PDB file of N, CA and C in Angstrom:
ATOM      1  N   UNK A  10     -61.207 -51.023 -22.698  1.00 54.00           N
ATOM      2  CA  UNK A  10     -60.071 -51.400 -23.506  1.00 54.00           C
ATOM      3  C   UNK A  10     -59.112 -52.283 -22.721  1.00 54.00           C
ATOM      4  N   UNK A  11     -58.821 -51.778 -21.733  1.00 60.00           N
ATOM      5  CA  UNK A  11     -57.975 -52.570 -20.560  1.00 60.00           C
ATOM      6  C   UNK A  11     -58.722 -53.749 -20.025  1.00 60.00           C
ATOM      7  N   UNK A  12     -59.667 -54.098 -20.306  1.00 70.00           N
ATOM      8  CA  UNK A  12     -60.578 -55.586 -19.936  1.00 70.00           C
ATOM      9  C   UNK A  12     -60.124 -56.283 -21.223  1.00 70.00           C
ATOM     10  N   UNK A  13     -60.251 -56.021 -22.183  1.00 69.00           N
ATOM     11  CA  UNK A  13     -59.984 -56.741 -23.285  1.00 69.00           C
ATOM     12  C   UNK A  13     -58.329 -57.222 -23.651  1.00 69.00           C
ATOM     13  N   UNK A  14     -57.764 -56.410 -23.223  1.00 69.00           N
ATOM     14  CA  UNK A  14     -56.137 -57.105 -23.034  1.00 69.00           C
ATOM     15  C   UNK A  14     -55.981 -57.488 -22.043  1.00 69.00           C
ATOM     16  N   UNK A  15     -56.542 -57.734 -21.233  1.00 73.00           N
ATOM     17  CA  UNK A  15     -56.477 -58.696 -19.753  1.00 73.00           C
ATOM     18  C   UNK A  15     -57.027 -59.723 -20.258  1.00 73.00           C
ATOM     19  N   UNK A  16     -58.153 -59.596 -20.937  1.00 75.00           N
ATOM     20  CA  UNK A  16     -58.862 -61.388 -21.196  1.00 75.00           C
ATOM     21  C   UNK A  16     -57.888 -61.458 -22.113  1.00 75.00           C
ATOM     22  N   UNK A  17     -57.223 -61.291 -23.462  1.00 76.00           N
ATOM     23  CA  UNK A  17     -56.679 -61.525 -24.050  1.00 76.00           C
ATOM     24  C   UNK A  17     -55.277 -62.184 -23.751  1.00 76.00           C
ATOM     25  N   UNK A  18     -54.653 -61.323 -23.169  1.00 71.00           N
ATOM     26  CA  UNK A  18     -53.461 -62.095 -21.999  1.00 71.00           C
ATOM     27  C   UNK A  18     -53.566 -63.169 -21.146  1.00 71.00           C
ATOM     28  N   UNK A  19     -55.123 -63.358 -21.166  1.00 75.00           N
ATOM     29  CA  UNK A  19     -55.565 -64.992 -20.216  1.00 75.00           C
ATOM     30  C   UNK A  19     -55.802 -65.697 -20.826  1.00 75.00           C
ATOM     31  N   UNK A  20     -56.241 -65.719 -21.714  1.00 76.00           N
ATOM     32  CA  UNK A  20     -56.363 -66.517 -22.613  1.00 76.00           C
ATOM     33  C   UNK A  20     -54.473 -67.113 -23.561  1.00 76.00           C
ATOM     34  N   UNK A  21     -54.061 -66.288 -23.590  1.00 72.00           N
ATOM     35  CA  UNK A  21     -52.614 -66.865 -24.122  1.00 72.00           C
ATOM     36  C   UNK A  21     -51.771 -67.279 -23.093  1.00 72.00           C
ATOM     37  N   UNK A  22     -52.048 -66.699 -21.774  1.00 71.00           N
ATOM     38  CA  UNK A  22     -51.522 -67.940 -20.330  1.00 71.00           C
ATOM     39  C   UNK A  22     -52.019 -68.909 -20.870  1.00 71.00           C
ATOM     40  N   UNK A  23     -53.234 -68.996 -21.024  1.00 69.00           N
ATOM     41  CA  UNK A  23     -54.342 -70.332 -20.634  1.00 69.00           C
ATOM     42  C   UNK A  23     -53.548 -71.290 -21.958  1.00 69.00           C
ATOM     43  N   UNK A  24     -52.962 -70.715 -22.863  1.00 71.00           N
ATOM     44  CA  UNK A  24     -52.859 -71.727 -24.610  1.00 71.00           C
ATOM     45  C   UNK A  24     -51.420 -71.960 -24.167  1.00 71.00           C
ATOM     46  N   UNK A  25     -50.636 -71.223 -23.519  1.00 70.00           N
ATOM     47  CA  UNK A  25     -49.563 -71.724 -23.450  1.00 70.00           C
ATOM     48  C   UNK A  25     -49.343 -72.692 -22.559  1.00 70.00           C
ATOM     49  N   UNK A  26     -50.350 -72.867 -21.655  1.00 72.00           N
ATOM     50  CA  UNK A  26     -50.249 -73.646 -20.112  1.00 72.00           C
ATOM     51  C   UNK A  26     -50.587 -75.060 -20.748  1.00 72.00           C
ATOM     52  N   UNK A  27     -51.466 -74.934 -21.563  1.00 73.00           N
ATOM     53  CA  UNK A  27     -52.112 -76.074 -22.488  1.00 73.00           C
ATOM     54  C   UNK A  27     -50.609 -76.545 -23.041  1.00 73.00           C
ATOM     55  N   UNK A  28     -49.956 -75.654 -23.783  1.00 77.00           N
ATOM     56  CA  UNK A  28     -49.228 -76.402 -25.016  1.00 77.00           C
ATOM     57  C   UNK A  28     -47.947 -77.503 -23.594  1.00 77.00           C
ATOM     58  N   UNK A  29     -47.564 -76.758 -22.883  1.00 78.00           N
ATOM     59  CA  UNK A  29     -46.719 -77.927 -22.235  1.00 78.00           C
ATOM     60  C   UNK A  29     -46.876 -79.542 -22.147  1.00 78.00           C
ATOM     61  N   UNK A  30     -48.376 -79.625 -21.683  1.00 81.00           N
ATOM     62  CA  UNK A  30     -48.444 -80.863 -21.809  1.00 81.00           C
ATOM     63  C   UNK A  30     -48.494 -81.509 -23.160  1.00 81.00           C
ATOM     64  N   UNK A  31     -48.529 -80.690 -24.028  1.00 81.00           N
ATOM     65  CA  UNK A  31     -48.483 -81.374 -25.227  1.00 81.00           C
ATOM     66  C   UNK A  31     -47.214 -81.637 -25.863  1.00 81.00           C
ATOM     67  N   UNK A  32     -46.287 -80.753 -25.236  1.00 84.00           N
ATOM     68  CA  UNK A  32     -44.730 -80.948 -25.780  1.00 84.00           C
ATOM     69  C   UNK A  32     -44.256 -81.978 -25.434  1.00 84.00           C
ATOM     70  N   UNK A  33     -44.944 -82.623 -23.838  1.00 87.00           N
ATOM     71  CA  UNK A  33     -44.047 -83.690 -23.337  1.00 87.00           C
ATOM     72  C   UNK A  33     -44.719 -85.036 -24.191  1.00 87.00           C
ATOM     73  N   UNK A  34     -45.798 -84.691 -24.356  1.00 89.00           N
ATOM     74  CA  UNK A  34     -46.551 -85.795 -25.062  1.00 89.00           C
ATOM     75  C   UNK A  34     -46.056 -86.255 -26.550  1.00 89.00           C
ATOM     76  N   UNK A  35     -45.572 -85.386 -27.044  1.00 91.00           N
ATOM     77  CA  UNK A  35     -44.931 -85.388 -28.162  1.00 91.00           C
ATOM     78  C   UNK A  35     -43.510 -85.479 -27.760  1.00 91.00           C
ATOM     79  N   UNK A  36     -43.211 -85.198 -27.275  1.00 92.00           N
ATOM     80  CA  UNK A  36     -41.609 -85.875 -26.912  1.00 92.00           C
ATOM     81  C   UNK A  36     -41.681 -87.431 -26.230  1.00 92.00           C
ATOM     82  N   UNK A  37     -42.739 -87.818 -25.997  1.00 93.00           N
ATOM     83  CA  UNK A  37     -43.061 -89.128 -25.621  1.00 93.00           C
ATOM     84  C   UNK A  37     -43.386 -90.165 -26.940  1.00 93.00           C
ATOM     85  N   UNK A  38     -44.025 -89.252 -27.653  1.00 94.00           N
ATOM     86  CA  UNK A  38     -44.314 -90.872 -28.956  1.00 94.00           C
ATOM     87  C   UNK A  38     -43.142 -90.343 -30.050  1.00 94.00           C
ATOM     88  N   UNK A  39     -42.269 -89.002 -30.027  1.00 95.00           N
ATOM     89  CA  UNK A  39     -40.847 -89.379 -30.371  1.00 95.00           C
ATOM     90  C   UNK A  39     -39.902 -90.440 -30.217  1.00 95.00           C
ATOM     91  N   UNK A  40     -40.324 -90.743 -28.457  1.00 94.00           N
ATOM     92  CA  UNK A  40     -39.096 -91.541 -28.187  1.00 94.00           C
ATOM     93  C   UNK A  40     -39.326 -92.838 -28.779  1.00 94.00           C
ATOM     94  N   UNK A  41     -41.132 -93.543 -28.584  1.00 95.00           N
ATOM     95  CA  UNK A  41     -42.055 -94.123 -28.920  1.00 95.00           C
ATOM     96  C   UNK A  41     -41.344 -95.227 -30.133  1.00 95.00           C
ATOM     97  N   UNK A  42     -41.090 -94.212 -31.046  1.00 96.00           N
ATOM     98  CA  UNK A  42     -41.571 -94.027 -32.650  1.00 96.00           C
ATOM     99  C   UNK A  42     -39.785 -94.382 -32.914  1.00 96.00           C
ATOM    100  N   UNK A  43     -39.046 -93.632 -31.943  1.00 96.00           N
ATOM    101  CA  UNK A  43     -37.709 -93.999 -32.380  1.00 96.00           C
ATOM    102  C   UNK A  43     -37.388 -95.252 -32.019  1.00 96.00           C
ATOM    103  N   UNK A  44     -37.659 -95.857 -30.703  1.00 96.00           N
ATOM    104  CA  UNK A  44     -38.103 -97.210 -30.181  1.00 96.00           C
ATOM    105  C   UNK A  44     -38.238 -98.087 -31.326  1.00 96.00           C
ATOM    106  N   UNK A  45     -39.555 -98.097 -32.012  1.00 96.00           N
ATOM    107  CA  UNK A  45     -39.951 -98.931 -32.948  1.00 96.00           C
ATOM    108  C   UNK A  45     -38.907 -99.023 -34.162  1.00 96.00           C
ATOM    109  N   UNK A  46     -38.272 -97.670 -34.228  1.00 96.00           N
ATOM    110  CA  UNK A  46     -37.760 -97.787 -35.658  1.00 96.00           C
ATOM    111  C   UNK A  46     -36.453 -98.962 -35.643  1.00 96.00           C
ATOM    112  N   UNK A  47     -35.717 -98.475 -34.253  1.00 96.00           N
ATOM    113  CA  UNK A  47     -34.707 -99.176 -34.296  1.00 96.00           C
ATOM    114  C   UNK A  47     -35.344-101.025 -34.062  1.00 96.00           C
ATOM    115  N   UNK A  48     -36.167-101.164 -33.854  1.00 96.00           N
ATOM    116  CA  UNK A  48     -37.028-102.345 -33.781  1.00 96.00           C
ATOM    117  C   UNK A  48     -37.012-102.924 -34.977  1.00 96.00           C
ATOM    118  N   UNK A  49     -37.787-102.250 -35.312  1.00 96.00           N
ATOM    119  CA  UNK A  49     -37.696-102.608 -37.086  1.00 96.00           C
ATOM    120  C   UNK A  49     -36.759-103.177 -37.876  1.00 96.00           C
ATOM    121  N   UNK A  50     -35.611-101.708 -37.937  1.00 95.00           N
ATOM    122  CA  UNK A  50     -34.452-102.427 -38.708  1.00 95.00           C
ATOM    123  C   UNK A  50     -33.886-103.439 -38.536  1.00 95.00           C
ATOM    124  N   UNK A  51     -33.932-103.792 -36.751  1.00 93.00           N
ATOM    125  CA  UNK A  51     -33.568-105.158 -36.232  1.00 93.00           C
ATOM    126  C   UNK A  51     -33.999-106.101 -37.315  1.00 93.00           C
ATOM    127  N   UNK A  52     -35.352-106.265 -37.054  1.00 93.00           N
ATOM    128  CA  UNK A  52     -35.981-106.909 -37.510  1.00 93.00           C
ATOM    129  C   UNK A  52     -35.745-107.322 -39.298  1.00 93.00           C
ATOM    130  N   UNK A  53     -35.597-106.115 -39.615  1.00 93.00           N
ATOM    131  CA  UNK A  53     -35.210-105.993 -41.268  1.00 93.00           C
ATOM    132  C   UNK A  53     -34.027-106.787 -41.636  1.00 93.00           C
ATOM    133  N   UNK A  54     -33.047-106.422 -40.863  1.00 92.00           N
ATOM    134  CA  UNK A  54     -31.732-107.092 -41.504  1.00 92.00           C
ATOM    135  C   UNK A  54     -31.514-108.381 -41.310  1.00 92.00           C
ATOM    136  N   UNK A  55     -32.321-108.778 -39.521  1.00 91.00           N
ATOM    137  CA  UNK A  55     -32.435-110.283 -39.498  1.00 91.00           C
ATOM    138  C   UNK A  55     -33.451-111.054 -40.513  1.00 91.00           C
ATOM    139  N   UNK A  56     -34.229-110.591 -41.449  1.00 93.00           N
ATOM    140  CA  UNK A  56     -35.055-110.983 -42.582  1.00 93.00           C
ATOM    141  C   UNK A  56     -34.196-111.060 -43.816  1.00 93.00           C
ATOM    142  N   UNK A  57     -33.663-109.925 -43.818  1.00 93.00           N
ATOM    143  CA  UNK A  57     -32.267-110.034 -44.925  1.00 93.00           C
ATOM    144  C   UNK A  57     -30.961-110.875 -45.023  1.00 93.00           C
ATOM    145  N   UNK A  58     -31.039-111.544 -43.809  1.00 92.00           N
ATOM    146  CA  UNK A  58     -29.806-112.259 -43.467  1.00 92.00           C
ATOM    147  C   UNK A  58     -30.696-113.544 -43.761  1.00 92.00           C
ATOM    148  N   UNK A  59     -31.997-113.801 -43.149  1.00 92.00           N
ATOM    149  CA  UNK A  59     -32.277-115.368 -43.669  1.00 92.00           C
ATOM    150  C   UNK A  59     -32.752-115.321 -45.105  1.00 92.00           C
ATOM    151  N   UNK A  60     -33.113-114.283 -45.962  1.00 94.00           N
ATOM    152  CA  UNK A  60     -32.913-114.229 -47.603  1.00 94.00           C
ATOM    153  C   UNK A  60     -31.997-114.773 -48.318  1.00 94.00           C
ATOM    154  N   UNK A  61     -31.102-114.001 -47.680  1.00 95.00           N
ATOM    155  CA  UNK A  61     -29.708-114.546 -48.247  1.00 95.00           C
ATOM    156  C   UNK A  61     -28.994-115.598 -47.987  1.00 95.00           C
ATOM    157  N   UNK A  62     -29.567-116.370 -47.172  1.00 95.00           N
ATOM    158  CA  UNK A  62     -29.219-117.414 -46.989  1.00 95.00           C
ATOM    159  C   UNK A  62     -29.676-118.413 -47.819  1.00 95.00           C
ATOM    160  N   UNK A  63     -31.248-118.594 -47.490  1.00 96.00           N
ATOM    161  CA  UNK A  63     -32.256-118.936 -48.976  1.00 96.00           C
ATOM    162  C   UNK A  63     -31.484-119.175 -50.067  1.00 96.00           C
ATOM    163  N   UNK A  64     -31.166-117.620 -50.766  1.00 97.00           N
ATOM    164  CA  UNK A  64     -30.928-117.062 -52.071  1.00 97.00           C
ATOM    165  C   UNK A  64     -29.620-118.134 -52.301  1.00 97.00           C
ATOM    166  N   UNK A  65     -28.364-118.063 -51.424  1.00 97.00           N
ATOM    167  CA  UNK A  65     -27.329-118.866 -51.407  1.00 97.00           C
ATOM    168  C   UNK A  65     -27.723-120.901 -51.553  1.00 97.00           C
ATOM    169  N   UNK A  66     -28.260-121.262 -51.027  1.00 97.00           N
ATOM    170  CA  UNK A  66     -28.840-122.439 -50.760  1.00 97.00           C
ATOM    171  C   UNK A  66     -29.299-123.114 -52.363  1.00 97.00           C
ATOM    172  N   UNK A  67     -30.519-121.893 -52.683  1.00 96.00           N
ATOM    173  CA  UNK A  67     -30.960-122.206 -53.731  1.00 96.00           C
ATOM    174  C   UNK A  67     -29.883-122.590 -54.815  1.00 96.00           C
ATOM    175  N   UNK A  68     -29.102-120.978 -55.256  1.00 97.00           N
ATOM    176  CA  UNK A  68     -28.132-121.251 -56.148  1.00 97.00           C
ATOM    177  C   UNK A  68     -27.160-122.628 -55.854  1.00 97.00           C
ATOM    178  N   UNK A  69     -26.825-122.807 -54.964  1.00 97.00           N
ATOM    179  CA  UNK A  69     -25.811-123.758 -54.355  1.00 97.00           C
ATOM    180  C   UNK A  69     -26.656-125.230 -55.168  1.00 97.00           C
ATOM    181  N   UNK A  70     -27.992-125.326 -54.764  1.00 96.00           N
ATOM    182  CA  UNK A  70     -28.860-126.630 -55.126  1.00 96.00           C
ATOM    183  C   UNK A  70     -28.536-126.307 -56.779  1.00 96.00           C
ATOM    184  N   UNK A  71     -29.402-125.768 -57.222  1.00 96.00           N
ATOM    185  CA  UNK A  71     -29.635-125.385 -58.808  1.00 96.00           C
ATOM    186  C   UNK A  71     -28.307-125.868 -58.901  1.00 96.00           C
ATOM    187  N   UNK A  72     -27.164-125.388 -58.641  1.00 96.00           N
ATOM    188  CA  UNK A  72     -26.235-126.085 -59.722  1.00 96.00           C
ATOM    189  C   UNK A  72     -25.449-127.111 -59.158  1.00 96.00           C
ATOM    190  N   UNK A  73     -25.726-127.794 -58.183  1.00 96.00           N
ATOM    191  CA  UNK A  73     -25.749-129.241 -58.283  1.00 96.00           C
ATOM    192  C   UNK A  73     -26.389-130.055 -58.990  1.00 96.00           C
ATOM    193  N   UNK A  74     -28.237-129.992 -59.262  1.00 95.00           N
ATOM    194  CA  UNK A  74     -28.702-129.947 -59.848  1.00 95.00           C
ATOM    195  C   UNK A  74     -28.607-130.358 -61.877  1.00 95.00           C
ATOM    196  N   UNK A  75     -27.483-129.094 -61.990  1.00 94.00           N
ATOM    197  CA  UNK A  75     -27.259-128.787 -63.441  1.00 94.00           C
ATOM    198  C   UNK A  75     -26.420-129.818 -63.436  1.00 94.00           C
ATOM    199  N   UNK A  76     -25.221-129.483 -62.280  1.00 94.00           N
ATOM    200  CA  UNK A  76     -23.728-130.538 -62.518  1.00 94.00           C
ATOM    201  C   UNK A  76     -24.365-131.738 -62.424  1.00 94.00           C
ATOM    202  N   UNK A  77     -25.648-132.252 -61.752  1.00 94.00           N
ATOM    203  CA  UNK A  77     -25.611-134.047 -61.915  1.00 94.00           C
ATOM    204  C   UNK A  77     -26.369-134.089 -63.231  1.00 94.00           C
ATOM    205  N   UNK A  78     -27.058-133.359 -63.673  1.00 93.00           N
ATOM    206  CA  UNK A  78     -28.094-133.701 -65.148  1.00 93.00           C
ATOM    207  C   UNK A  78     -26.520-133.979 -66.486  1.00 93.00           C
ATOM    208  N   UNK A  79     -26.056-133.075 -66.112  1.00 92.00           N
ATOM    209  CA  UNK A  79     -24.726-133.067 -67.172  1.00 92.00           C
ATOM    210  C   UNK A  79     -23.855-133.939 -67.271  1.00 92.00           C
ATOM    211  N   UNK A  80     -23.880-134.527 -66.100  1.00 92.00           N
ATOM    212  CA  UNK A  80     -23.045-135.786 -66.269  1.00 92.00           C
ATOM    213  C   UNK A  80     -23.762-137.287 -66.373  1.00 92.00           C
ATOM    214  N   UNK A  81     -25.137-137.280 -66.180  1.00 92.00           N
ATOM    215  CA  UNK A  81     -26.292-138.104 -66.453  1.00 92.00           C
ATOM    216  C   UNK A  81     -26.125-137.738 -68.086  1.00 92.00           C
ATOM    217  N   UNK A  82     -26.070-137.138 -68.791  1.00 86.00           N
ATOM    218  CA  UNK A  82     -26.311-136.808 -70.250  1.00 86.00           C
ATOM    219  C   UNK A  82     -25.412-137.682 -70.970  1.00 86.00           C
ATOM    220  N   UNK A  83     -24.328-137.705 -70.457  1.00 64.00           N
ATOM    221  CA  UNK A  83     -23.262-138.297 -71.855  1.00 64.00           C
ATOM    222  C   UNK A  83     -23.713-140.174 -71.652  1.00 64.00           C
TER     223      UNK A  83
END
């Protein structure tokens, strides 16, 4: 009986000795992952900023556009 809770107790050393390296490993593609994110949004808003620039441009053309056809009309 006492052999069997000795292996048993070595075996849960042995899983816990295991899990450490896995905590740091996972606290590693946390940091990873948070890295990228803030990457990203970089990335996002500088995409959103030349949209809107676009978006502005366009409208700005279009109704120059309208204003010279309208005065070509009369």
């Amino acid at each position: 009986m006492a052999d069997g809770l000795d292996q048993a107790l070595r075996e849960e050393v042995a899983t816990q000795s295991d899990i450490g390296p896995l905590k740091s490993d996972i606290a590693s593609i946390k940091g990873d992952l948070l890295v990228f994110k803030s990457e990203l949004l970089a990335a996002m808003k500088a995409n959103k900023i030349d949209l809107l620039k676009w978006i502005t441009m366009l409208i700005v053309g279009q109704t120059a556009l309208f204003a010279a056809l309208e005065l070509l009309r009369w």
